[in-house]
mmCIF file of C-alpha atoms and ligand atoms in Angstrom:
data_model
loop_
_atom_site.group_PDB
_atom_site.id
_atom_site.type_symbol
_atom_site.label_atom_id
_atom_site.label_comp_id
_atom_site.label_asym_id
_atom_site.label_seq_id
_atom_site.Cartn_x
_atom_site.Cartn_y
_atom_site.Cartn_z
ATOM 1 C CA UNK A 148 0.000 0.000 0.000
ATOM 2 C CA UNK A 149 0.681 3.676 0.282
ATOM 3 C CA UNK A 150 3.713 5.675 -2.393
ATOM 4 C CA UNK A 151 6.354 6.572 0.076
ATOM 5 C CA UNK A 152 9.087 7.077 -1.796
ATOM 6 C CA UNK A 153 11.272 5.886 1.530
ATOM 7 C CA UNK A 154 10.202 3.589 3.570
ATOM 8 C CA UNK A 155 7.961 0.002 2.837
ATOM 9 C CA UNK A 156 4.271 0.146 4.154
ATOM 10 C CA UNK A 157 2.048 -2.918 4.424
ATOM 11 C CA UNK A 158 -1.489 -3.257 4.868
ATOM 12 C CA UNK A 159 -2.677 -6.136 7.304
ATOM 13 C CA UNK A 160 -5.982 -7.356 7.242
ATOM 14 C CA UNK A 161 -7.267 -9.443 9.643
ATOM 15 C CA UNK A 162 -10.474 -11.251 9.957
ATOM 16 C CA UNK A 163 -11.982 -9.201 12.164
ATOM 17 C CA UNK A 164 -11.142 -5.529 12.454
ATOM 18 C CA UNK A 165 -9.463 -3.420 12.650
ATOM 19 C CA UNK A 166 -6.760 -3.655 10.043
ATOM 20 C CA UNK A 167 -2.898 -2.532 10.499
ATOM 21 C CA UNK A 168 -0.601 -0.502 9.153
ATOM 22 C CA UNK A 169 2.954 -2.420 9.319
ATOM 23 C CA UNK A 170 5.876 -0.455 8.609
ATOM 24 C CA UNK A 171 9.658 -0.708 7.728
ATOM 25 C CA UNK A 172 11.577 2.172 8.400
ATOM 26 C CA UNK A 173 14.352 2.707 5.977
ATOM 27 C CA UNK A 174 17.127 2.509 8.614
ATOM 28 C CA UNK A 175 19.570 4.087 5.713
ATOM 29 C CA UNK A 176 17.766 7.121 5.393
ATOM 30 C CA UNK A 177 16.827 7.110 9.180
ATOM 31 C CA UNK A 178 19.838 6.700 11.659
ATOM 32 C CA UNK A 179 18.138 6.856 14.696
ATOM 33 C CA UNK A 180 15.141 5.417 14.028
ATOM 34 C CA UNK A 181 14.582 4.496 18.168
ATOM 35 C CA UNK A 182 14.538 8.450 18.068
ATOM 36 C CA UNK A 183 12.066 8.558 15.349
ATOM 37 C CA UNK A 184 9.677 5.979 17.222
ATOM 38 C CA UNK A 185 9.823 7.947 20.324
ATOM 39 C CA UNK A 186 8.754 11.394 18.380
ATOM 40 C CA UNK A 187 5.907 9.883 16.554
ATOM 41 C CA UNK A 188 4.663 7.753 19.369
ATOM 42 C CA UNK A 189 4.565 11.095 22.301
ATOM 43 C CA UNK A 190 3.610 13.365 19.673
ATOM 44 C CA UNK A 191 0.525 11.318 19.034
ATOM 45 C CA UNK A 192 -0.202 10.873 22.805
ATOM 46 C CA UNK A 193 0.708 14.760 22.918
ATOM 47 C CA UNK A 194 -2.822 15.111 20.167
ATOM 48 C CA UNK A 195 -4.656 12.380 21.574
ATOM 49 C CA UNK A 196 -4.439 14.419 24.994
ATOM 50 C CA UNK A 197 -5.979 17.491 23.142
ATOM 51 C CA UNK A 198 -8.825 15.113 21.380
ATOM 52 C CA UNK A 199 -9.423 14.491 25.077
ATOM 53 C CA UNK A 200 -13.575 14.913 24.601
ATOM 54 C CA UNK A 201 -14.054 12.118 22.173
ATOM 55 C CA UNK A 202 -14.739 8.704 22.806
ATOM 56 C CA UNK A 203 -11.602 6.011 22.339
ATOM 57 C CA UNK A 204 -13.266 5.000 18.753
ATOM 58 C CA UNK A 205 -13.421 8.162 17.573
ATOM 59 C CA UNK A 206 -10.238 8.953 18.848
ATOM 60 C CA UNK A 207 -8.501 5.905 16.676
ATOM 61 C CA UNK A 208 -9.890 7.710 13.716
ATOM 62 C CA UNK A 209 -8.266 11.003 14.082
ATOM 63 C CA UNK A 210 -4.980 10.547 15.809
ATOM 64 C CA UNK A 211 -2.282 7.651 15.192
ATOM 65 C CA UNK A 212 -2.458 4.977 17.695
ATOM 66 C CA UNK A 213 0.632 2.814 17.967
ATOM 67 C CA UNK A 214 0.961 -0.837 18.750
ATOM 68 C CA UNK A 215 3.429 -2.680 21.286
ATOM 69 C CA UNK A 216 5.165 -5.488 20.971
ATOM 70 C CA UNK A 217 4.948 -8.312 23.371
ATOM 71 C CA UNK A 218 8.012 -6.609 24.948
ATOM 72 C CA UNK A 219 6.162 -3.293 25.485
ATOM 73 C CA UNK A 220 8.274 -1.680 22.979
ATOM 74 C CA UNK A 221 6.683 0.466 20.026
ATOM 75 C CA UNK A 222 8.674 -1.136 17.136
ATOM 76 C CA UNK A 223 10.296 -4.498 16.660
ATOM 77 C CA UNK A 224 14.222 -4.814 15.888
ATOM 78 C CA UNK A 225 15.341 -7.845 14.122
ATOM 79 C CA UNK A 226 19.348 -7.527 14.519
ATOM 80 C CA UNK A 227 20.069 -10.473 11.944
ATOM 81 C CA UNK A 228 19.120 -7.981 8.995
ATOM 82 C CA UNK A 229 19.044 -4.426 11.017
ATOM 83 C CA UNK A 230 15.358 -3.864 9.941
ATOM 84 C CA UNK A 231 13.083 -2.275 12.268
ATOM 85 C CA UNK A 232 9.326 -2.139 12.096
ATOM 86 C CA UNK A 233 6.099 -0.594 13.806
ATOM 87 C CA UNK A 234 2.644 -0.698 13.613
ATOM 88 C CA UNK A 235 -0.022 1.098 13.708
ATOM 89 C CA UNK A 236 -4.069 0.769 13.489
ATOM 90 C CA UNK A 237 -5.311 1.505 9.982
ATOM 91 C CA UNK A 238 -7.911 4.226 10.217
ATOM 92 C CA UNK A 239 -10.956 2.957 8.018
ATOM 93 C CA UNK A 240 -13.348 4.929 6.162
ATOM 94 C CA UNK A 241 -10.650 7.094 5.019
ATOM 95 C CA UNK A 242 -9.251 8.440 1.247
ATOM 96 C CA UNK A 243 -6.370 9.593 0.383
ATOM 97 C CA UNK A 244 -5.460 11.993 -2.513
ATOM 98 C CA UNK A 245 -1.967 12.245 -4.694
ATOM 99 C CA UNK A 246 -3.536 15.208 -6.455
ATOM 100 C CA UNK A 247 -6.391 17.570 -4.998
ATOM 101 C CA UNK A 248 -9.292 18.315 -8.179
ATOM 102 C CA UNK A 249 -11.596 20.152 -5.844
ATOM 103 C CA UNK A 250 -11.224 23.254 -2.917
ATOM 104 C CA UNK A 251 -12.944 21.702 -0.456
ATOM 105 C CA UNK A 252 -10.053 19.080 0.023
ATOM 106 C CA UNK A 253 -7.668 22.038 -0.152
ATOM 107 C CA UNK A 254 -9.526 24.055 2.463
ATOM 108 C CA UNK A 255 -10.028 20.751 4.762
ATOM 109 C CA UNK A 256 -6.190 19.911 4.625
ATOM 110 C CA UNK A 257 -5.541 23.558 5.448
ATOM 111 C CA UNK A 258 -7.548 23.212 8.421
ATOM 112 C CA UNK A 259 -5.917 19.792 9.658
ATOM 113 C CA UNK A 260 -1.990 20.553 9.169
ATOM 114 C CA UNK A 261 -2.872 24.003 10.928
ATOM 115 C CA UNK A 262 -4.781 21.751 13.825
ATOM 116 C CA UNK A 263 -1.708 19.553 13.769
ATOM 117 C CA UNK A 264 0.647 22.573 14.450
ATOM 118 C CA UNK A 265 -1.731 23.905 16.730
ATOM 119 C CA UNK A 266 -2.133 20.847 18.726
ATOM 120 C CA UNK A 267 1.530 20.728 18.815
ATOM 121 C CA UNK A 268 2.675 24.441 19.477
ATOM 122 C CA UNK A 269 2.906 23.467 23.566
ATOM 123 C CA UNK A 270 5.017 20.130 22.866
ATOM 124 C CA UNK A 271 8.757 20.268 24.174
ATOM 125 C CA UNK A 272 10.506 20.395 21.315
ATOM 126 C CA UNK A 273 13.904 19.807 22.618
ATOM 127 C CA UNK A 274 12.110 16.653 23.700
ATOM 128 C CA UNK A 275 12.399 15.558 19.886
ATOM 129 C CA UNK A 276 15.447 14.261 18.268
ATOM 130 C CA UNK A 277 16.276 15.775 14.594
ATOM 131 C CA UNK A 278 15.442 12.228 12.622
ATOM 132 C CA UNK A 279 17.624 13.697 9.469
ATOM 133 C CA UNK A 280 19.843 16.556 10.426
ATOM 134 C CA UNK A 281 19.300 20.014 8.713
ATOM 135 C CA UNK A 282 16.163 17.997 6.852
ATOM 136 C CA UNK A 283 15.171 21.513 5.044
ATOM 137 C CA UNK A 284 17.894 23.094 5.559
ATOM 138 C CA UNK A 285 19.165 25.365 2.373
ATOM 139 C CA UNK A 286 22.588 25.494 2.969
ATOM 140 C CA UNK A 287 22.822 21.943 3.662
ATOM 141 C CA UNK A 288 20.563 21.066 0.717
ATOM 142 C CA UNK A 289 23.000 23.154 -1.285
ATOM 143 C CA UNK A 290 25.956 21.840 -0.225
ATOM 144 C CA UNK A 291 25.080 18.487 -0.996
ATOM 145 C CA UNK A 292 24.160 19.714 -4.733
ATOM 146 C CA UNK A 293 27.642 21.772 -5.320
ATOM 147 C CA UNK A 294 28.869 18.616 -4.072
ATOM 148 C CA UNK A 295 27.338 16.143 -6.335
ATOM 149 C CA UNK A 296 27.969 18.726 -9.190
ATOM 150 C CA UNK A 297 31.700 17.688 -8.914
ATOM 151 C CA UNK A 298 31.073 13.773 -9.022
ATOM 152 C CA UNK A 299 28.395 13.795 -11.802
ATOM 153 C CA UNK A 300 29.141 12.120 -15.076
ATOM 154 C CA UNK A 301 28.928 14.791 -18.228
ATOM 155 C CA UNK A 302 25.934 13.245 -19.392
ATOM 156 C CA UNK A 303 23.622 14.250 -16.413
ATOM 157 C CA UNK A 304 25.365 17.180 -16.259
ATOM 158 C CA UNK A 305 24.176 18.252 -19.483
ATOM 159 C CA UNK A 306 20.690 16.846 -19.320
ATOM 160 C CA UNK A 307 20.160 18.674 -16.127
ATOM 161 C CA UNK A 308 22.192 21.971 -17.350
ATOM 162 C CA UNK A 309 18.830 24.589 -17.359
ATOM 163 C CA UNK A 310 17.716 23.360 -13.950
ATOM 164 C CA UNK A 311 21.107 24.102 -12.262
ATOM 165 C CA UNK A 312 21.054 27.505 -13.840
ATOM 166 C CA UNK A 313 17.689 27.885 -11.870
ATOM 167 C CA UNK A 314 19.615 26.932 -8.832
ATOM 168 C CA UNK A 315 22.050 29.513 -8.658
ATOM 169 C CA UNK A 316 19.463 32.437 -9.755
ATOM 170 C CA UNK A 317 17.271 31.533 -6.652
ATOM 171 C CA UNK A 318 19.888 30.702 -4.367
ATOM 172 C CA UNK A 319 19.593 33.711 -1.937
ATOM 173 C CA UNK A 320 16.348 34.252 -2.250
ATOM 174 C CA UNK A 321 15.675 30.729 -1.011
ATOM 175 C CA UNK A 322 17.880 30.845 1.933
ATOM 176 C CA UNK A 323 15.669 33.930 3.923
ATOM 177 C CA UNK A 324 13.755 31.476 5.565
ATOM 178 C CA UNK A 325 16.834 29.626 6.844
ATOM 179 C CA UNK A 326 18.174 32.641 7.813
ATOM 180 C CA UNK A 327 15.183 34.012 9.709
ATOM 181 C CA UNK A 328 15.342 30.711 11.592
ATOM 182 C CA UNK A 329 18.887 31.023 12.184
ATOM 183 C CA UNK A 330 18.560 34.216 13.935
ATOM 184 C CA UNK A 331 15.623 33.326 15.968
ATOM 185 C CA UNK A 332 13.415 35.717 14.792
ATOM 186 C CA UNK A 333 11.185 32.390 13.671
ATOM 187 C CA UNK A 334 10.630 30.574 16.057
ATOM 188 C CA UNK A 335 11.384 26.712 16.737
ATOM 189 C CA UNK A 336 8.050 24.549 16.734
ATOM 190 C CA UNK A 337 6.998 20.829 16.397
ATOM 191 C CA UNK A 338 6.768 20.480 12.449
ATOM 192 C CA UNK A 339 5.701 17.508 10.481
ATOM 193 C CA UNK A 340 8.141 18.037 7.913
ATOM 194 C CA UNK A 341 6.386 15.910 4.954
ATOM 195 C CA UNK A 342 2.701 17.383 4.930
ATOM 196 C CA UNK A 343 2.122 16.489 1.118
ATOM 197 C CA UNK A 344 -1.147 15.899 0.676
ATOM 198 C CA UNK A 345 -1.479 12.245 0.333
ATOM 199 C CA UNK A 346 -0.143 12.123 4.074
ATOM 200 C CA UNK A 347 -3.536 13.446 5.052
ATOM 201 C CA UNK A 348 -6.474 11.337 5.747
ATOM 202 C CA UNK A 349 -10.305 12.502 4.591
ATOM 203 C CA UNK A 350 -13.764 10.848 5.321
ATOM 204 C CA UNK A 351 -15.417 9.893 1.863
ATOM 205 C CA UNK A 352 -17.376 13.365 2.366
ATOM 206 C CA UNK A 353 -13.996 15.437 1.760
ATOM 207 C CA UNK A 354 -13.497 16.118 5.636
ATOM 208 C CA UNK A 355 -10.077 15.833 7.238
ATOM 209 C CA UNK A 356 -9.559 13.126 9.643
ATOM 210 C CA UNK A 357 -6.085 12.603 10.700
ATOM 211 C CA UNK A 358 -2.830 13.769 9.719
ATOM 212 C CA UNK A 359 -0.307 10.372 9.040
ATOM 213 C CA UNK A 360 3.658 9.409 8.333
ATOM 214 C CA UNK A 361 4.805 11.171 11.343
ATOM 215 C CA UNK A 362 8.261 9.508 10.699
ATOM 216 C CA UNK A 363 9.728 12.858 10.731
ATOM 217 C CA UNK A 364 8.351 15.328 13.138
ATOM 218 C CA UNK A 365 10.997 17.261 14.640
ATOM 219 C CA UNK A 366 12.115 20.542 14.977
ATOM 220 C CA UNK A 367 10.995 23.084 12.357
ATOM 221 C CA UNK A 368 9.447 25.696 11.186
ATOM 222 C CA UNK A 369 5.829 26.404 9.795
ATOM 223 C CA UNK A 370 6.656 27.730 6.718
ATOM 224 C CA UNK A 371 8.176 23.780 6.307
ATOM 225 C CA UNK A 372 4.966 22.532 6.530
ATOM 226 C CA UNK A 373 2.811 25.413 5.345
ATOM 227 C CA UNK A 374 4.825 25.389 2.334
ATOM 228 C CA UNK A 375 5.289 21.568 1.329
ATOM 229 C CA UNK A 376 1.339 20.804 1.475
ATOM 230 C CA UNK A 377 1.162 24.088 -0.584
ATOM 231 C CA UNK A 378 3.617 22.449 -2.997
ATOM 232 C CA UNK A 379 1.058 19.221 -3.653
ATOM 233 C CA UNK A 380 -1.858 20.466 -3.384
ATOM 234 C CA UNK A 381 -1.536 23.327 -6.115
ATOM 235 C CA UNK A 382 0.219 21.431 -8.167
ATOM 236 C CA UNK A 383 -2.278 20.684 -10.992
ATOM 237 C CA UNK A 384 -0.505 17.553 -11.971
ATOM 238 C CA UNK A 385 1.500 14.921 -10.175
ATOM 239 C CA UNK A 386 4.798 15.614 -8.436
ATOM 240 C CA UNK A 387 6.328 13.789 -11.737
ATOM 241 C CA UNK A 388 4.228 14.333 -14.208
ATOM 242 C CA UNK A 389 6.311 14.737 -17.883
ATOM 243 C CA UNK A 390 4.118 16.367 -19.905
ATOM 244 C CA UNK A 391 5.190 19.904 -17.617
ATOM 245 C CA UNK A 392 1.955 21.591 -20.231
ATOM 246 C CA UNK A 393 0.083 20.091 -17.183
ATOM 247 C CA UNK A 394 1.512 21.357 -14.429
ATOM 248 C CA UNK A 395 0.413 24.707 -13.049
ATOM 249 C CA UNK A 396 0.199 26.321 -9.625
ATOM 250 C CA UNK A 397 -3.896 26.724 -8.987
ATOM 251 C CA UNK A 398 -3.652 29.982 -7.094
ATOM 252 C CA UNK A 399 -7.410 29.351 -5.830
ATOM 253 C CA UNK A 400 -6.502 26.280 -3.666
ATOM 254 C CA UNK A 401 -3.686 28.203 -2.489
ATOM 255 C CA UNK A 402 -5.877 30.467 -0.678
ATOM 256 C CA UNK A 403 -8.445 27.643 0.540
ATOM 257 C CA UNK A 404 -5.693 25.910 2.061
ATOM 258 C CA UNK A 405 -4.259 28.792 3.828
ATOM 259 C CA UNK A 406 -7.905 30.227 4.703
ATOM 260 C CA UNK A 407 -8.450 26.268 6.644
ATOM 261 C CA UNK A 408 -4.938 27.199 8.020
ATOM 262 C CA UNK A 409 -5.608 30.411 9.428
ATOM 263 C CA UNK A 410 -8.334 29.615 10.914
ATOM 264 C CA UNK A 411 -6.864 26.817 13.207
ATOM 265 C CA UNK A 412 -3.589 28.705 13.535
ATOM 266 C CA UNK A 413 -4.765 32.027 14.075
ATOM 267 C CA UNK A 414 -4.146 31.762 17.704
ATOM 268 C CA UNK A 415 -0.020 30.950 18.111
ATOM 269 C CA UNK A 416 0.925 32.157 14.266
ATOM 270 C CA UNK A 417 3.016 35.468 14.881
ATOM 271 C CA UNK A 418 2.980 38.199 12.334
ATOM 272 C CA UNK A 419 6.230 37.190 10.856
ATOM 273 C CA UNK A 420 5.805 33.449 10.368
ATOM 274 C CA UNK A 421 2.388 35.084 9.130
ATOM 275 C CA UNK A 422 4.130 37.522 6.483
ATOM 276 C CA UNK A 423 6.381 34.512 4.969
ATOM 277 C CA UNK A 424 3.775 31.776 4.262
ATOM 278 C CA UNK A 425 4.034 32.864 0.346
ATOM 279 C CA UNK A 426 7.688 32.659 0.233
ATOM 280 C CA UNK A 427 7.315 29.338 2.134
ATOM 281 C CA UNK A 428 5.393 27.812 -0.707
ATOM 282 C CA UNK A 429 8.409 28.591 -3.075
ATOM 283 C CA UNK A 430 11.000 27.970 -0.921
ATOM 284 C CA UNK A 431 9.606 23.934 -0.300
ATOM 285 C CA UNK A 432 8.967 23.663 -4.517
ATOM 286 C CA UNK A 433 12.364 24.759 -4.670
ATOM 287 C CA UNK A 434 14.268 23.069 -1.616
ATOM 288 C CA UNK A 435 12.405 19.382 -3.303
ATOM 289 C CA UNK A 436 13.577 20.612 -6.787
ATOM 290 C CA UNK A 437 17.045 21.183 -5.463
ATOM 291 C CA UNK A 438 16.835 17.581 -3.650
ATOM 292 C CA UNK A 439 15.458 15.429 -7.015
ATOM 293 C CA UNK A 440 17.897 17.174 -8.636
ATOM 294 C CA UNK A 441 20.510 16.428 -6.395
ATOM 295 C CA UNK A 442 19.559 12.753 -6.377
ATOM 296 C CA UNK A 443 19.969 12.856 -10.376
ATOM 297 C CA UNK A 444 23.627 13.963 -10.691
ATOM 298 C CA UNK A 445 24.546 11.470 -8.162
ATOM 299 C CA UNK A 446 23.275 8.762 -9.524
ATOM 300 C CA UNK A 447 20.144 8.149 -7.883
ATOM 301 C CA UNK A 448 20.917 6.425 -4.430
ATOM 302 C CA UNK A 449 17.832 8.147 -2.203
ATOM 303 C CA UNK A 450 14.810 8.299 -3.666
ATOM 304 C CA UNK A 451 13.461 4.714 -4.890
ATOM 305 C CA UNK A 452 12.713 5.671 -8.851
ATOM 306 C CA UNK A 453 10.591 3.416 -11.589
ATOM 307 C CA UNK A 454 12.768 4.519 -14.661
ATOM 308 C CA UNK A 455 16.243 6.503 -15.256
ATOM 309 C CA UNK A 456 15.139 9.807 -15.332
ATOM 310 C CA UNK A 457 13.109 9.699 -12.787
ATOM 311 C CA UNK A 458 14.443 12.123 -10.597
ATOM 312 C CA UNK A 459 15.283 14.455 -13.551
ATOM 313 C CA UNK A 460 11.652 14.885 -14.335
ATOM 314 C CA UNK A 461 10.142 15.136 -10.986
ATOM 315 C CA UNK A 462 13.142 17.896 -10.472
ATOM 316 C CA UNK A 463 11.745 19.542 -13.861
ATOM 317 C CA UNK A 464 8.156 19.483 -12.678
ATOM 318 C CA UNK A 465 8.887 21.086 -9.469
ATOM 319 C CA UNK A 466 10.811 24.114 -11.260
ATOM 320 C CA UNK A 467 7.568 24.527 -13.825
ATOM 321 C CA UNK A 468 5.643 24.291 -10.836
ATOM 322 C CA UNK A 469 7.959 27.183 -9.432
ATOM 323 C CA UNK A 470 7.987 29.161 -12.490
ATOM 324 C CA UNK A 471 3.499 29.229 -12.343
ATOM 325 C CA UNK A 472 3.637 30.535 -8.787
ATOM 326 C CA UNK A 473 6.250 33.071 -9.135
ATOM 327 C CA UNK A 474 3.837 34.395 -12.191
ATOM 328 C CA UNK A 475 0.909 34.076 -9.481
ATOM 329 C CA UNK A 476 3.132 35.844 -6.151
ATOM 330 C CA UNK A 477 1.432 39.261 -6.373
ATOM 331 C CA UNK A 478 -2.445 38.118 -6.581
ATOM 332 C CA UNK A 479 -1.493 35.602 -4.075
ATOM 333 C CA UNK A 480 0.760 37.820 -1.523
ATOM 334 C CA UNK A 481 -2.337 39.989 -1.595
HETATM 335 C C1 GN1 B 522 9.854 11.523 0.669
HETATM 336 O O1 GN1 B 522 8.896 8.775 1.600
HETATM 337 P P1 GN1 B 522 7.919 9.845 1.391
HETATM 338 O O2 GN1 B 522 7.307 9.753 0.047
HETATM 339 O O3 GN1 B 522 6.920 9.965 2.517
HETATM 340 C C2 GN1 B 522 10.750 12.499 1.417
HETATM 341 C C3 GN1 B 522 10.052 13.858 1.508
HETATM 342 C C4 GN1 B 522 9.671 14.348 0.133
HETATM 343 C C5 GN1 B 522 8.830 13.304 -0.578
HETATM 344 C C6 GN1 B 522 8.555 13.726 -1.992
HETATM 345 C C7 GN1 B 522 12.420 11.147 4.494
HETATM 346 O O4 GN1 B 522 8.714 11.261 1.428
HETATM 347 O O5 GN1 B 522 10.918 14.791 2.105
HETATM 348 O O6 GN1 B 522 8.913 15.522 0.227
HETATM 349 O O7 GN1 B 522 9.508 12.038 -0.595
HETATM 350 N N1 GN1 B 522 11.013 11.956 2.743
HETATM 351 C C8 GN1 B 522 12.265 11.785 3.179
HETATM 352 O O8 GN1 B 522 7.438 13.040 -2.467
HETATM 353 O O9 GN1 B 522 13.245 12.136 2.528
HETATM 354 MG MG1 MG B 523 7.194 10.621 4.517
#
């Protein structure tokens, strides 16, 4: 089940249910993944706290409710091949969407990553361990591009030639949001740090239910997760679509989203995170570019990929994707 492009997610169905979601954590990608369990597992207890008023099966529809193992831990570690796995309870009744085709579903997931933040704006965050250092961080993200530059055979050098261009004419623009962060003037808070769309759960009615793939909540910003569910659900095609004719940002579910947002966020959102949520959207289109990109010229060893070119294109889609919004910034900065 599910299109993580990380780790491997089963679905268990048992005669009777509930069902499960069993998980693999990529232990590559993830080196603490102990760390990770503990994050997801408070931070759901954290919610579940704040859901306090509704019953226990209501409850297991709208926040994540981890199993233990027979040994009271949260995940099972099986030395022989390092794997580690967890499970959860599948939340039934629910959709999921790769691509959004109507508001409502942009205005509902709005609502529930802004509940998610808000839920979590009193969690400890030095209580969470960082999962993957400098995750969205620009300089690091850039680094690791100037690096791979240098190993790259001339062949995906030249294929991906435009797209680095694009790179270095964004560059500073795309690192005020690190740089804000840096200084402290935005502040620290419990971010989900992968809120595409499809990691957002809906009744068959279009409602949001519960906000999944906590594998790496840590410490963030808002604009990280403001701006990544920005960057799926505008995106009139899929993240790789080739035909890039296809792919436009949709300005009106830009403003659904953030109007859900608001409103659940209106009470801890300061005027500055406030005044960068449209530079957020582009800086997560680009910082995703940047990282397919990336994962090109070196020869694709992080993302899992169905063809060659793979990354290329979903790098290319995310840059078209950038190019439509930065036509749209004025209408939607107003
Ligand atoms: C990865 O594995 P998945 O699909 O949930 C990636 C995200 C990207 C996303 C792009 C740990 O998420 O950062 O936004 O692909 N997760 C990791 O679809 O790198
Ligand atoms: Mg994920």
């Amino acid at each position: 089940m599910a299109s993580g492009h990380i780790n491997d997610t089963y679905l268990i169905k048992t005669k009777e249910k509930p069902y499960f979601v069993l998980q693999r954590i990529n232990h590559g990608v993830f080196k603490n993944v102990p760390g990770l369990i503990t994050n997801k597992v408070s931070v759901s207890l954290h919610i579940r706290k704040k859901m306090a008023h509704l019953s226990e099966k209501e409850l297991k529809g709208r926040v994540l409710s981890f199993l233990l193992t027979t040994n009271d831990d949260s995940f099972y570690h099986k030395d022989s091949d390092g794997n580690y796995w967890n499970m959860m309870i599948y939340i039934d009744n629910s959709v999921t969407f790769e691509m959004v085709n109507n508001e409502e579903v942009a205005y509902e997931g709005g609502k529930l990553f802004g509940d998610f933040l808000n839920q979590t704006s009193d969690f400890d965050v030095s209580k969470l361990v960082e999962v993957i250092p400098k995750f969205h961080d620009m300089s690091f993200r850039y680094s690791q591009f100037k690096a791979a530059l240098q190993s790259t055979p001339k062949e995906r050098l030249y294929k991906a030639k435009l797209y680095i261009d694009c790179v270095t004419d964004l560059k500073e623009e795309m690192h005020i949001l690190q740089n804000l962060k840096e200084s402290g003037e935005i502040k620290l808070r419990t971010t989900h740090n992968d809120t595409k769309i499809s990691n957002a759960l809906f009744t068959k009615n279009n409602k949001g239910l519960c906000v999944i793939d906590t594998d790496t909540v840590m410490p963030g910003i808002i604009h990280y997760d403001f701006g990544d569910a920005i960057r799926t659900i505008c995106n009139t095609a899929a993240e790789d679509e080739i035909n890039l004719d296809l792919v436009e940002f949709n300005a009106t579910y830009y403003m659904a989203y953030t109007k859900g947002f608001l409103e659940h966020m209106k009470s801890s959102i300061t005027p500055l995170e406030l005044k960068h949520l449209p530079l957020a959207a582009k800086t997560m289109i680009f910082i995703m570019a940047l990282r397919f990109l990336t994962d090109y010229l070196n020869g694709d060893v992080y993302y899992k990929t169905k063809y060659p070119e793979h990354n290329l294109d979903r790098a290319k889609n995310q840059f078209k994707l950038l190019q439509s919004l930065s036509q749209q910034l004025s209408k939607i900065q107003n």
